[in-house]
Coordinates of N, CA and C in Angstrom, one line a residue:
M1 N -7.0 22.4 -25.9 CA -5.7 22.7 -25.2 C -5.9 23.4 -23.9
P2 N -5.2 23.1 -22.8 CA -5.4 23.7 -21.6 C -5.0 25.2 -21.6
H3 N -5.7 26.0 -20.8 CA -5.4 27.4 -20.7 C -4.1 27.7 -20.1
T4 N -3.3 28.5 -20.7 CA -2.0 28.9 -20.2 C -2.0 30.2 -19.4
P5 N -1.5 30.2 -18.2 CA -1.6 31.4 -17.4 C -0.8 32.5 -18.1
S6 N -1.2 33.8 -17.7 CA -0.6 35.0 -18.4 C 0.9 35.0 -18.2
G7 N 1.5 34.3 -17.1 CA 2.9 34.3 -16.9 C 3.7 33.7 -18.0
G8 N 3.0 33.0 -18.9 CA 3.8 32.4 -20.0 C 3.7 30.9 -20.0
A9 N 4.0 30.2 -21.1 CA 3.9 28.8 -21.2 C 4.8 28.1 -20.2
G10 N 6.0 28.7 -20.1 CA 7.0 28.1 -19.2 C 6.6 28.0 -17.8
S11 N 6.0 29.1 -17.2 CA 5.5 29.1 -15.9 C 4.4 28.1 -15.7
G12 N 3.5 28.0 -16.7 CA 2.4 27.1 -16.6 C 2.9 25.6 -16.6
T13 N 3.8 25.4 -17.4 CA 4.4 24.0 -17.4 C 5.1 23.7 -16.1
A14 N 5.8 24.6 -15.6 CA 6.5 24.4 -14.3 C 5.6 24.1 -13.2
A15 N 4.5 24.9 -13.2 CA 3.5 24.7 -12.1 C 2.8 23.3 -12.2
A16 N 2.5 22.9 -13.5 CA 1.9 21.6 -13.7 C 2.9 20.5 -13.3
D17 N 4.2 20.7 -13.6 CA 5.2 19.7 -13.2 C 5.3 19.5 -11.7
R18 N 5.1 20.6 -11.0 CA 5.2 20.6 -9.5 C 4.1 19.8 -8.9
E19 N 3.0 19.7 -9.6 CA 1.8 19.0 -9.1 C 1.8 17.5 -9.4
L20 N 2.8 17.1 -10.3 CA 2.9 15.7 -10.6 C 3.5 14.9 -9.4
M21 N 3.1 13.7 -9.3 CA 3.5 12.8 -8.2 C 4.3 11.6 -8.7
S22 N 5.3 11.2 -7.9 CA 6.0 10.0 -8.2 C 5.1 8.8 -7.8
I23 N 5.5 7.6 -8.2 CA 4.7 6.4 -7.8 C 4.7 6.1 -6.3
G24 N 5.9 6.5 -5.7 CA 6.0 6.4 -4.3 C 5.0 7.3 -3.5
T25 N 4.8 8.5 -4.0 CA 3.9 9.4 -3.4 C 2.4 8.9 -3.6
V26 N 2.1 8.4 -4.8 CA 0.8 7.9 -5.1 C 0.5 6.7 -4.2
L27 N 1.5 5.9 -4.0 CA 1.3 4.7 -3.1 C 0.9 5.2 -1.7
N28 N 1.5 6.2 -1.2 CA 1.2 6.7 0.2 C -0.2 7.3 0.2
V29 N -0.6 8.0 -0.8 CA -2.0 8.5 -0.9 C -3.0 7.4 -0.9
L30 N -2.8 6.4 -1.8 CA -3.8 5.3 -1.9 C -3.9 4.5 -0.7
R31 N -2.7 4.3 0.1 CA -2.7 3.4 1.2 C -3.6 3.9 2.4
E32 N -4.0 5.2 2.3 CA -4.9 5.7 3.4 C -6.2 4.9 3.3
E33 N -6.6 4.5 2.1 CA -7.9 3.7 2.0 C -7.6 2.3 1.6
F34 N -6.4 2.0 0.9 CA -6.1 0.7 0.4 C -4.8 0.3 1.0
P35 N -4.7 -0.2 2.2 CA -3.4 -0.5 2.9 C -2.5 -1.5 2.2
E36 N -3.2 -2.4 1.4 CA -2.4 -3.5 0.8 C -1.9 -3.2 -0.6
V37 N -2.2 -2.0 -1.1 CA -1.8 -1.7 -2.5 C -0.3 -1.6 -2.6
T38 N 0.3 -2.0 -3.7 CA 1.8 -2.1 -3.8 C 2.2 -1.4 -5.1
V39 N 3.5 -1.1 -5.3 CA 4.0 -0.5 -6.5 C 3.7 -1.4 -7.7
S40 N 3.9 -2.7 -7.5 CA 3.6 -3.7 -8.5 C 2.2 -3.7 -9.0
K41 N 1.3 -3.5 -8.0 CA -0.2 -3.4 -8.4 C -0.4 -2.2 -9.2
I42 N 0.1 -1.0 -8.9 CA -0.1 0.2 -9.7 C 0.5 0.0 -11.1
R43 N 1.7 -0.6 -11.2 CA 2.3 -0.9 -12.5 C 1.4 -1.9 -13.3
F44 N 0.9 -2.8 -12.6 CA 0.0 -3.8 -13.3 C -1.2 -3.1 -13.9
L45 N -1.8 -2.2 -13.1 CA -3.0 -1.5 -13.6 C -2.7 -0.6 -14.7
E46 N -1.5 -0.1 -14.7 CA -1.0 0.7 -15.9 C -0.9 -0.1 -17.1
A47 N -0.3 -1.3 -16.9 CA -0.1 -2.2 -18.1 C -1.4 -2.7 -18.6
E48 N -2.4 -2.8 -17.8 CA -3.8 -3.2 -18.2 C -4.6 -2.0 -18.8
G49 N -4.0 -0.8 -18.9 CA -4.7 0.3 -19.5 C -5.7 1.0 -18.6
L50 N -5.6 0.8 -17.2 CA -6.5 1.4 -16.3 C -6.1 2.8 -16.0
V51 N -4.8 3.1 -16.1 CA -4.3 4.5 -15.8 C -3.1 4.7 -16.7
E52 N -2.9 6.0 -17.1 CA -1.9 6.4 -18.1 C -1.1 7.5 -17.5
P53 N -0.1 7.2 -16.6 CA 0.7 8.3 -16.1 C 1.6 9.0 -17.2
R54 N 2.1 10.2 -16.9 CA 3.0 10.8 -17.8 C 4.4 10.2 -17.6
R55 N 5.2 10.4 -18.6 CA 6.6 9.9 -18.5 C 7.6 11.1 -18.6
T56 N 8.6 11.1 -17.8 CA 9.7 12.1 -17.9 C 10.5 11.7 -19.1
P57 N 11.4 12.6 -19.6 CA 12.3 12.2 -20.7 C 13.2 11.0 -20.3
S58 N 13.4 10.7 -19.0 CA 14.1 9.5 -18.6 C 13.3 8.3 -18.5
G59 N 12.0 8.4 -18.7 CA 11.1 7.3 -18.6 C 10.4 7.0 -17.3
Y60 N 10.6 8.0 -16.3 CA 10.0 7.7 -15.0 C 8.5 8.2 -15.0
R61 N 7.7 7.4 -14.2 CA 6.3 7.7 -14.2 C 6.0 9.0 -13.3
K62 N 5.1 9.8 -13.8 CA 4.6 10.9 -13.0 C 3.1 11.0 -13.1
F63 N 2.4 11.0 -12.0 CA 1.0 10.9 -11.9 C 0.3 12.2 -11.6
T64 N -0.8 12.5 -12.3 CA -1.6 13.6 -12.0 C -2.7 13.3 -10.9
A65 N -3.3 14.3 -10.4 CA -4.4 14.1 -9.4 C -5.5 13.2 -10.0
A66 N -5.8 13.5 -11.3 CA -6.8 12.7 -11.9 C -6.4 11.2 -12.1
N67 N -5.1 10.9 -12.3 CA -4.6 9.6 -12.3 C -4.9 8.9 -11.0
V68 N -4.6 9.6 -9.9 CA -4.7 9.0 -8.6 C -6.2 8.7 -8.3
E69 N -7.1 9.7 -8.7 CA -8.5 9.5 -8.4 C -9.0 8.3 -9.2
R70 N -8.5 8.1 -10.4 CA -9.0 7.0 -11.2 C -8.5 5.7 -10.6
L71 N -7.3 5.7 -10.1 CA -6.8 4.5 -9.5 C -7.6 4.1 -8.2
G72 N -8.0 5.2 -7.5 CA -8.9 4.9 -6.4 C -10.2 4.3 -6.8
H73 N -10.8 4.7 -7.9 CA -12.0 4.1 -8.4 C -11.8 2.7 -8.7
V74 N -10.7 2.4 -9.4 CA -10.4 1.0 -9.8 C -10.3 0.1 -8.6
L75 N -9.5 0.5 -7.6 CA -9.3 -0.3 -6.4 C -10.6 -0.5 -5.6
R76 N -11.4 0.6 -5.6 CA -12.6 0.5 -4.9 C -13.6 -0.4 -5.5
M77 N -13.7 -0.4 -6.9 CA -14.6 -1.3 -7.6 C -14.1 -2.8 -7.5
Q78 N -12.8 -3.0 -7.4 CA -12.4 -4.3 -7.2 C -12.7 -4.8 -5.8
R79 N -12.5 -4.0 -4.8 CA -12.7 -4.3 -3.4 C -14.2 -4.5 -3.1
D80 N -15.0 -3.6 -3.6 CA -16.4 -3.5 -3.1 C -17.3 -4.3 -4.0
H81 N -17.0 -4.5 -5.3 CA -17.9 -5.1 -6.3 C -17.3 -6.3 -7.0
Y82 N -16.0 -6.6 -6.8 CA -15.4 -7.8 -7.3 C -15.5 -7.9 -8.8
L83 N -15.2 -6.8 -9.5 CA -15.3 -6.7 -10.9 C -14.0 -7.0 -11.6
P84 N -14.0 -7.7 -12.7 CA -12.7 -7.9 -13.5 C -12.3 -6.5 -14.1
L85 N -11.0 -6.4 -14.4 CA -10.5 -5.1 -14.8 C -11.1 -4.7 -16.1
K86 N -11.4 -5.6 -17.0 CA -12.0 -5.2 -18.3 C -13.3 -4.5 -18.1
V87 N -14.1 -5.0 -17.2 CA -15.4 -4.4 -16.9 C -15.2 -3.0 -16.3
I88 N -14.2 -2.9 -15.3 CA -13.9 -1.6 -14.7 C -13.4 -0.6 -15.7
R89 N -12.6 -1.0 -16.6 CA -12.0 -0.1 -17.6 C -13.2 0.4 -18.5
E90 N -14.1 -0.4 -18.9 CA -15.2 0.0 -19.8 C -16.1 0.9 -19.0
H91 N -16.3 0.6 -17.7 CA -17.2 1.5 -16.9 C -16.6 2.9 -16.7
L92 N -15.3 3.0 -16.4 CA -14.7 4.3 -16.2 C -14.6 5.1 -17.5
D93 N -14.2 4.4 -18.6 CA -14.1 5.1 -19.9 C -15.5 5.7 -20.3
A94 N -16.5 4.9 -20.0 CA -17.9 5.4 -20.4 C -18.2 6.6 -19.5
R95 N -17.9 6.5 -18.2 CA -18.2 7.6 -17.3 C -17.4 8.9 -17.7
E96 N -16.2 8.7 -18.2 CA -15.4 9.9 -18.6 C -15.9 10.5 -19.9
R97 N -16.6 9.7 -20.7 CA -17.3 10.2 -21.9 C -18.6 10.9 -21.6
G98 N -19.0 10.9 -20.3 CA -20.2 11.6 -19.9 C -21.4 10.7 -20.0
E99 N -21.2 9.4 -20.2 CA -22.4 8.5 -20.3 C -22.8 8.1 -18.9
E100 N -24.1 7.9 -18.8 CA -24.7 7.4 -17.5 C -24.5 5.9 -17.4
V101 N -23.8 5.4 -16.5 CA -23.5 4.0 -16.4 C -23.8 3.5 -15.0
R102 N -24.0 2.2 -14.9 CA -24.3 1.6 -13.6 C -23.2 0.5 -13.4
I103 N -22.9 0.2 -12.2 CA -22.0 -0.9 -11.9 C -22.7 -2.2 -12.2
P104 N -22.1 -3.1 -13.0 CA -22.8 -4.3 -13.4 C -23.4 -5.2 -12.3
F105 N -22.7 -5.5 -11.3 CA -23.3 -6.3 -10.2 C -22.7 -6.0 -8.9
P106 N -23.2 -4.9 -8.3 CA -22.7 -4.5 -7.0 C -23.3 -5.4 -6.0
G107 N -22.7 -5.5 -4.8 CA -23.2 -6.3 -3.7 C -22.1 -7.1 -3.0
R108 N -22.6 -8.0 -2.2 CA -21.7 -8.8 -1.4 C -21.0 -9.9 -2.2
P109 N -20.0 -10.5 -1.7 CA -19.3 -11.7 -2.4 C -20.3 -12.8 -2.7
R110 N -20.2 -13.4 -3.9 CA -21.1 -14.5 -4.2 C -20.3 -15.7 -4.4
E111 N -21.0 -16.8 -4.4 CA -20.3 -18.1 -4.6 C -20.9 -18.8 -5.9
T112 N -20.1 -19.5 -6.5 CA -20.5 -20.3 -7.7 C -21.1 -21.6 -7.2
A113 N -21.6 -22.4 -8.2 CA -22.2 -23.6 -7.8 C -21.2 -24.6 -7.2
G114 N -19.9 -24.4 -7.5 CA -18.9 -25.3 -7.0 C -18.4 -24.8 -5.6
G115 N -18.9 -23.7 -5.1 CA -18.5 -23.3 -3.8 C -17.4 -22.3 -3.8
E116 N -16.9 -21.9 -5.0 CA -15.8 -21.0 -5.1 C -16.3 -19.5 -5.0
R117 N -15.6 -18.7 -4.4 CA -16.1 -17.3 -4.3 C -15.9 -16.6 -5.7
L118 N -16.9 -15.8 -6.1 CA -16.8 -15.2 -7.4 C -15.7 -14.3 -7.5
E119 N -15.3 -13.6 -6.4 CA -14.2 -12.6 -6.5 C -12.9 -13.3 -6.8
D120 N -12.8 -14.6 -6.3 CA -11.5 -15.3 -6.6 C -11.4 -15.7 -8.0
L121 N -12.6 -16.1 -8.6 CA -12.6 -16.4 -10.1 C -12.3 -15.2 -10.9
L122 N -12.7 -14.0 -10.5 CA -12.6 -12.8 -11.3 C -11.3 -12.1 -11.0
A123 N -10.6 -12.5 -10.0 CA -9.4 -11.7 -9.5 C -8.4 -11.7 -10.6
E124 N -7.8 -10.5 -10.8 CA -6.7 -10.3 -11.8 C -5.4 -10.7 -11.2
P125 N -4.5 -11.3 -11.9 CA -3.2 -11.7 -11.4 C -2.4 -10.5 -11.0
E126 N -1.6 -10.5 -9.9 CA -0.7 -9.5 -9.6 C 0.6 -9.7 -10.5
A127 N 1.4 -8.6 -10.5 CA 2.7 -8.7 -11.2 C 3.5 -9.9 -10.6
S128 N 4.3 -10.5 -11.3 CA 5.0 -11.7 -10.8 C 5.9 -11.4 -9.6
T129 N 6.5 -10.3 -9.6 CA 7.4 -9.9 -8.5 C 7.1 -8.5 -8.0
A130 N 7.0 -8.4 -6.7 CA 6.8 -7.1 -6.1 C 8.1 -6.5 -5.7
R131 N 8.9 -6.1 -6.7 CA 10.3 -5.6 -6.4 C 10.5 -4.3 -7.2
I132 N 11.5 -3.6 -6.8 CA 11.9 -2.4 -7.5 C 13.4 -2.3 -7.6
C133 N 13.8 -1.9 -8.8 CA 15.3 -1.8 -9.0 C 15.8 -0.6 -8.3
R134 N 17.2 -0.5 -8.2 CA 17.8 0.6 -7.4 C 17.6 1.9 -8.2
E135 N 17.7 1.9 -9.5 CA 17.5 3.1 -10.2 C 16.1 3.7 -10.1
D136 N 15.1 2.8 -10.1 CA 13.7 3.3 -10.0 C 13.5 3.8 -8.6
L137 N 14.1 3.1 -7.6 CA 13.9 3.6 -6.2 C 14.5 5.0 -6.0
L138 N 15.7 5.2 -6.6 CA 16.3 6.5 -6.5 C 15.4 7.6 -7.1
A139 N 14.9 7.3 -8.3 CA 14.1 8.3 -9.0 C 12.8 8.5 -8.4
E140 N 12.1 7.5 -7.9 CA 10.8 7.6 -7.4 C 10.8 8.3 -6.0
A141 N 11.8 8.2 -5.3 CA 11.9 8.8 -4.0 C 12.6 10.2 -4.1
G142 N 13.2 10.5 -5.3 CA 13.9 11.8 -5.5 C 15.1 11.9 -4.6
M143 N 15.9 10.9 -4.5 CA 17.1 11.0 -3.6 C 18.3 10.6 -4.4
A144 N 19.5 10.9 -3.9 CA 20.8 10.7 -4.5 C 21.3 9.3 -4.0
E145 N 22.3 8.8 -4.8 CA 22.9 7.5 -4.5 C 23.5 7.6 -3.1
E146 N 24.1 8.8 -2.7 CA 24.8 8.9 -1.4 C 23.8 8.8 -0.3
Q147 N 22.6 9.3 -0.5 CA 21.5 9.2 0.5 C 21.1 7.8 0.7
L148 N 20.9 7.1 -0.3 CA 20.5 5.7 -0.2 C 21.5 4.9 0.5
A149 N 22.8 5.1 0.2 CA 23.9 4.4 0.9 C 23.9 4.7 2.4
E150 N 23.5 5.9 2.8 CA 23.5 6.3 4.2 C 22.3 5.6 4.9
W151 N 21.2 5.6 4.2 CA 20.0 4.9 4.8 C 20.2 3.4 5.0
E152 N 21.0 2.8 4.0 CA 21.3 1.4 4.1 C 22.2 1.2 5.3
A153 N 23.1 2.1 5.5 CA 24.1 2.0 6.7 C 23.3 2.0 8.0
Y154 N 22.2 2.8 8.0 CA 21.4 2.8 9.3 C 20.4 1.7 9.3
G155 N 20.3 0.9 8.3 CA 19.4 -0.2 8.4 C 18.0 0.1 8.0
L156 N 17.7 1.3 7.4 CA 16.4 1.7 7.1 C 15.9 1.0 5.8
L157 N 16.9 0.7 4.9 CA 16.6 0.0 3.7 C 17.7 -1.1 3.5
A158 N 17.3 -2.1 2.8 CA 18.3 -3.2 2.6 C 18.0 -3.9 1.2
P159 N 18.9 -4.0 0.3 CA 18.7 -4.7 -0.9 C 18.6 -6.2 -0.8
L160 N 17.9 -6.8 -1.7 CA 17.8 -8.2 -1.8 C 19.1 -8.8 -2.4
P161 N 19.3 -10.1 -2.3 CA 20.5 -10.7 -2.8 C 20.8 -10.3 -4.3
D162 N 19.7 -10.1 -5.1 CA 19.9 -9.8 -6.5 C 20.1 -8.3 -6.8
G163 N 20.1 -7.5 -5.7 CA 20.3 -6.0 -5.8 C 19.1 -5.2 -5.9
T164 N 17.9 -5.9 -6.1 CA 16.6 -5.2 -6.1 C 16.1 -5.0 -4.7
Y165 N 15.0 -4.3 -4.6 CA 14.4 -4.0 -3.3 C 12.9 -4.5 -3.3
E166 N 12.5 -4.8 -2.1 CA 11.0 -5.0 -1.9 C 10.3 -3.8 -2.3
A167 N 9.1 -3.9 -2.9 CA 8.3 -2.8 -3.4 C 8.1 -1.8 -2.2
E168 N 8.0 -2.3 -1.0 CA 7.7 -1.4 0.1 C 8.8 -0.4 0.4
A169 N 10.0 -0.7 -0.2 CA 11.2 0.2 0.0 C 10.8 1.6 -0.6
A170 N 10.0 1.7 -1.6 CA 9.7 3.0 -2.2 C 8.9 3.8 -1.2
T171 N 8.0 3.1 -0.5 CA 7.2 3.9 0.6 C 8.1 4.4 1.7
V172 N 9.0 3.5 2.1 CA 10.0 3.8 3.2 C 10.8 5.0 2.8
A173 N 11.4 4.9 1.5 CA 12.3 6.0 1.1 C 11.5 7.3 0.9
T174 N 10.3 7.3 0.4 CA 9.5 8.5 0.3 C 9.2 9.2 1.6
L175 N 8.9 8.4 2.6 CA 8.6 8.9 3.9 C 9.9 9.4 4.6
V176 N 11.0 8.8 4.4 CA 12.3 9.3 4.9 C 12.6 10.7 4.3
V177 N 12.4 10.8 3.0 CA 12.6 12.1 2.4 C 11.7 13.2 3.0
E178 N 10.4 12.8 3.1 CA 9.4 13.8 3.7 C 9.8 14.2 5.1
L179 N 10.2 13.2 5.9 CA 10.7 13.6 7.3 C 11.9 14.4 7.3
G180 N 12.8 14.2 6.3 CA 14.0 15.0 6.2 C 13.7 16.5 6.0
R181 N 12.6 16.8 5.4 CA 12.3 18.2 5.2 C 12.0 18.9 6.6
F182 N 11.8 18.2 7.6 CA 11.5 18.7 8.9 C 12.8 18.6 9.8
G183 N 13.9 18.2 9.2 CA 15.1 18.2 9.9 C 15.4 16.8 10.6
I184 N 14.5 15.8 10.4 CA 14.7 14.5 11.0 C 15.6 13.7 10.0
E185 N 16.8 13.4 10.5 CA 17.8 12.7 9.7 C 17.7 11.2 9.9
P186 N 18.2 10.4 9.0 CA 18.2 9.0 9.0 C 18.7 8.4 10.4
R187 N 19.7 9.0 11.0 CA 20.2 8.5 12.2 C 19.2 8.6 13.3
H188 N 18.2 9.6 13.2 CA 17.2 9.7 14.2 C 16.1 8.6 14.1
L189 N 16.1 8.0 12.9 CA 15.0 7.0 12.6 C 15.4 5.6 13.0
R190 N 16.6 5.4 13.6 CA 17.0 4.1 14.0 C 16.1 3.6 15.1
V191 N 15.6 4.4 15.9 CA 14.7 4.0 17.0 C 13.4 3.5 16.4
M192 N 12.9 4.1 15.4 CA 11.7 3.7 14.7 C 11.9 2.4 14.0
K193 N 13.0 2.2 13.4 CA 13.3 0.9 12.8 C 13.4 -0.2 13.8
A194 N 14.0 0.1 14.9 CA 14.1 -0.9 16.0 C 12.7 -1.3 16.5
A195 N 11.9 -0.3 16.7 CA 10.5 -0.6 17.2 C 9.7 -1.4 16.2
A196 N 9.9 -1.1 14.9 CA 9.2 -1.8 13.8 C 9.7 -3.3 13.8
D197 N 11.0 -3.5 14.0 CA 11.5 -4.9 14.0 C 10.9 -5.6 15.2
R198 N 10.8 -5.0 16.4 CA 10.2 -5.6 17.5 C 8.7 -6.0 17.3
E199 N 8.0 -5.1 16.7 CA 6.6 -5.3 16.4 C 6.4 -6.5 15.4
A200 N 7.3 -6.5 14.4 CA 7.3 -7.6 13.4 C 7.6 -8.9 14.1
G201 N 8.5 -8.9 15.0 CA 8.8 -10.1 15.8 C 7.7 -10.6 16.6
L202 N 6.9 -9.7 17.2 CA 5.7 -10.1 17.9 C 4.7 -10.7 17.1
V203 N 4.4 -10.1 15.9 CA 3.5 -10.7 15.0 C 3.9 -12.0 14.5
D204 N 5.2 -12.2 14.2 CA 5.7 -13.5 13.7 C 5.6 -14.5 14.8
Q205 N 5.8 -14.1 16.0 CA 5.6 -15.1 17.1 C 4.2 -15.6 17.2
V206 N 3.2 -14.8 17.0 CA 1.8 -15.2 17.1 C 1.5 -16.1 15.9
V207 N 2.0 -15.8 14.7 CA 1.6 -16.5 13.5 C 2.4 -17.8 13.3
A208 N 3.6 -17.9 14.0 CA 4.5 -19.0 13.7 C 3.8 -20.4 13.9
P209 N 3.0 -20.6 14.9 CA 2.3 -21.9 15.0 C 1.5 -22.3 13.8
L210 N 0.8 -21.3 13.2 CA 0.1 -21.6 12.0 C 0.9 -22.0 10.8
R211 N 2.1 -21.4 10.7 CA 3.0 -21.7 9.6 C 3.6 -23.1 9.7
R212 N 3.7 -23.6 11.0 CA 4.3 -24.9 11.2 C 3.2 -26.0 11.2
H213 N 1.9 -25.7 11.1 CA 0.9 -26.6 11.2 C 0.9 -27.7 10.0
R214 N 0.5 -28.9 10.3 CA 0.5 -29.9 9.3 C -0.6 -29.7 8.2
N215 N -1.7 -29.0 8.6 CA -2.7 -28.8 7.6 C -2.3 -27.7 6.6
P216 N -2.3 -28.0 5.3 CA -1.9 -27.0 4.3 C -2.8 -25.7 4.3
Q217 N -4.1 -25.9 4.6 CA -5.0 -24.8 4.6 C -4.7 -23.9 5.8
T218 N -4.3 -24.5 6.9 CA -3.9 -23.7 8.1 C -2.7 -22.9 7.8
R219 N -1.7 -23.5 7.1 CA -0.5 -22.8 6.8 C -0.8 -21.7 5.8
A220 N -1.7 -21.9 4.9 CA -2.0 -20.9 3.9 C -2.7 -19.7 4.6
H221 N -3.4 -20.0 5.7 CA -4.2 -19.0 6.4 C -3.2 -18.1 7.2
A222 N -2.0 -18.5 7.4 CA -1.0 -17.8 8.2 C -0.7 -16.4 7.5
E223 N -0.7 -16.3 6.2 CA -0.4 -15.1 5.5 C -1.5 -14.1 5.8
A224 N -2.7 -14.5 5.6 CA -3.9 -13.6 5.9 C -3.9 -13.2 7.3
R225 N -3.6 -14.1 8.3 CA -3.6 -13.7 9.7 C -2.4 -12.7 9.9
T226 N -1.3 -12.9 9.3 CA -0.2 -11.9 9.4 C -0.6 -10.5 9.0
K227 N -1.2 -10.4 7.8 CA -1.7 -9.1 7.4 C -2.7 -8.5 8.3
E228 N -3.6 -9.3 8.8 CA -4.6 -8.8 9.7 C -4.0 -8.2 11.0
I229 N -3.1 -9.0 11.6 CA -2.5 -8.6 12.9 C -1.5 -7.4 12.6
A230 N -0.8 -7.4 11.5 CA 0.1 -6.3 11.2 C -0.7 -5.0 11.0
G231 N -1.8 -5.1 10.4 CA -2.7 -3.9 10.2 C -3.1 -3.3 11.5
L232 N -3.5 -4.2 12.4 CA -3.9 -3.8 13.8 C -2.8 -3.1 14.5
A233 N -1.6 -3.7 14.4 CA -0.4 -3.2 15.0 C 0.0 -1.8 14.5
V234 N -0.1 -1.6 13.2 CA 0.2 -0.3 12.6 C -0.8 0.7 13.2
K235 N -2.1 0.4 13.2 CA -3.1 1.3 13.7 C -2.9 1.6 15.2
L236 N -2.5 0.6 16.0 CA -2.2 0.9 17.4 C -1.0 1.8 17.6
H237 N 0.0 1.5 16.8 CA 1.2 2.3 16.9 C 0.9 3.8 16.6
A238 N 0.1 4.0 15.5 CA -0.3 5.4 15.1 C -1.1 6.0 16.3
A239 N -2.0 5.3 16.9 CA -2.8 5.8 17.9 C -2.0 6.2 19.1
L240 N -1.0 5.3 19.5 CA -0.1 5.6 20.6 C 0.7 6.8 20.4
V241 N 1.2 7.0 19.2 CA 2.0 8.2 18.9 C 1.2 9.4 19.0
Q242 N 0.0 9.4 18.4 CA -0.9 10.5 18.5 C -1.3 10.9 20.0
T243 N -1.5 9.8 20.8 CA -1.8 10.0 22.2 C -0.7 10.7 22.9
A244 N 0.5 10.2 22.6 CA 1.7 10.7 23.3 C 2.0 12.2 23.0
L245 N 1.7 12.5 21.7 CA 1.9 13.9 21.3 C 0.7 14.8 21.6
G246 N -0.4 14.2 21.9 CA -1.6 15.0 22.2 C -2.2 15.6 21.0
V247 N -2.1 14.9 19.8 CA -2.6 15.5 18.6 C -3.5 14.4 18.0
R248 N -4.4 14.9 17.1 CA -5.2 13.9 16.3 C -5.0 14.2 14.8
L249 N -4.6 13.1 14.1 CA -4.4 13.2 12.7 C -5.7 13.1 11.9
P250 N -5.8 13.7 10.8 CA -7.0 13.6 10.0 C -7.2 12.2 9.5

């Protein structure tokens, strides 16, 4: 049993609860190292038994720092060593038991006799849809229905035709909440949304010829190229903001 501070069980529980993170906050933490991680990916890893977040009485996920650290290990082993989740789970479980374990086959990507990359054969499927329902979005960002309606009015978030949201909406909502603590209101963020739309339009303009190409492989390459250019655009945007403010972020 964990040690309870002298202030009583209630104060210890309250302190522990304050340290728990929503899935949106976890997403922001992980994206510093894993830019392409999504809410659906985290939920998939939970379903596969790689992480066990706590649940509130209402059923919402709450993650501890240890949960986030474990998720980082999982994503790192997938990215760097191309291991299937079953092997990763066994490796981490053994390490948590204090056993000395080695990664089964570290190294660069390998190819099979048929020319297919090993990581492609071992890749675990993503969740079928990278979407989040309105109730989960409200809970994970810690906002009220009125706030969400206001953000939608300013164009910061937009539901899909079926009423759900892209998984990325959780990240947007969490960041809007964080900025709000500094007095930055949704109406102030319209300029950032407009800039993001212009940047997206530029990326789309560059990739559009690939999407229209007759060669199916070239069209398939368009998505990878979009992610690559978008990643560079985000880094450039961050660098320009830091330069304009005369600050350097960690």
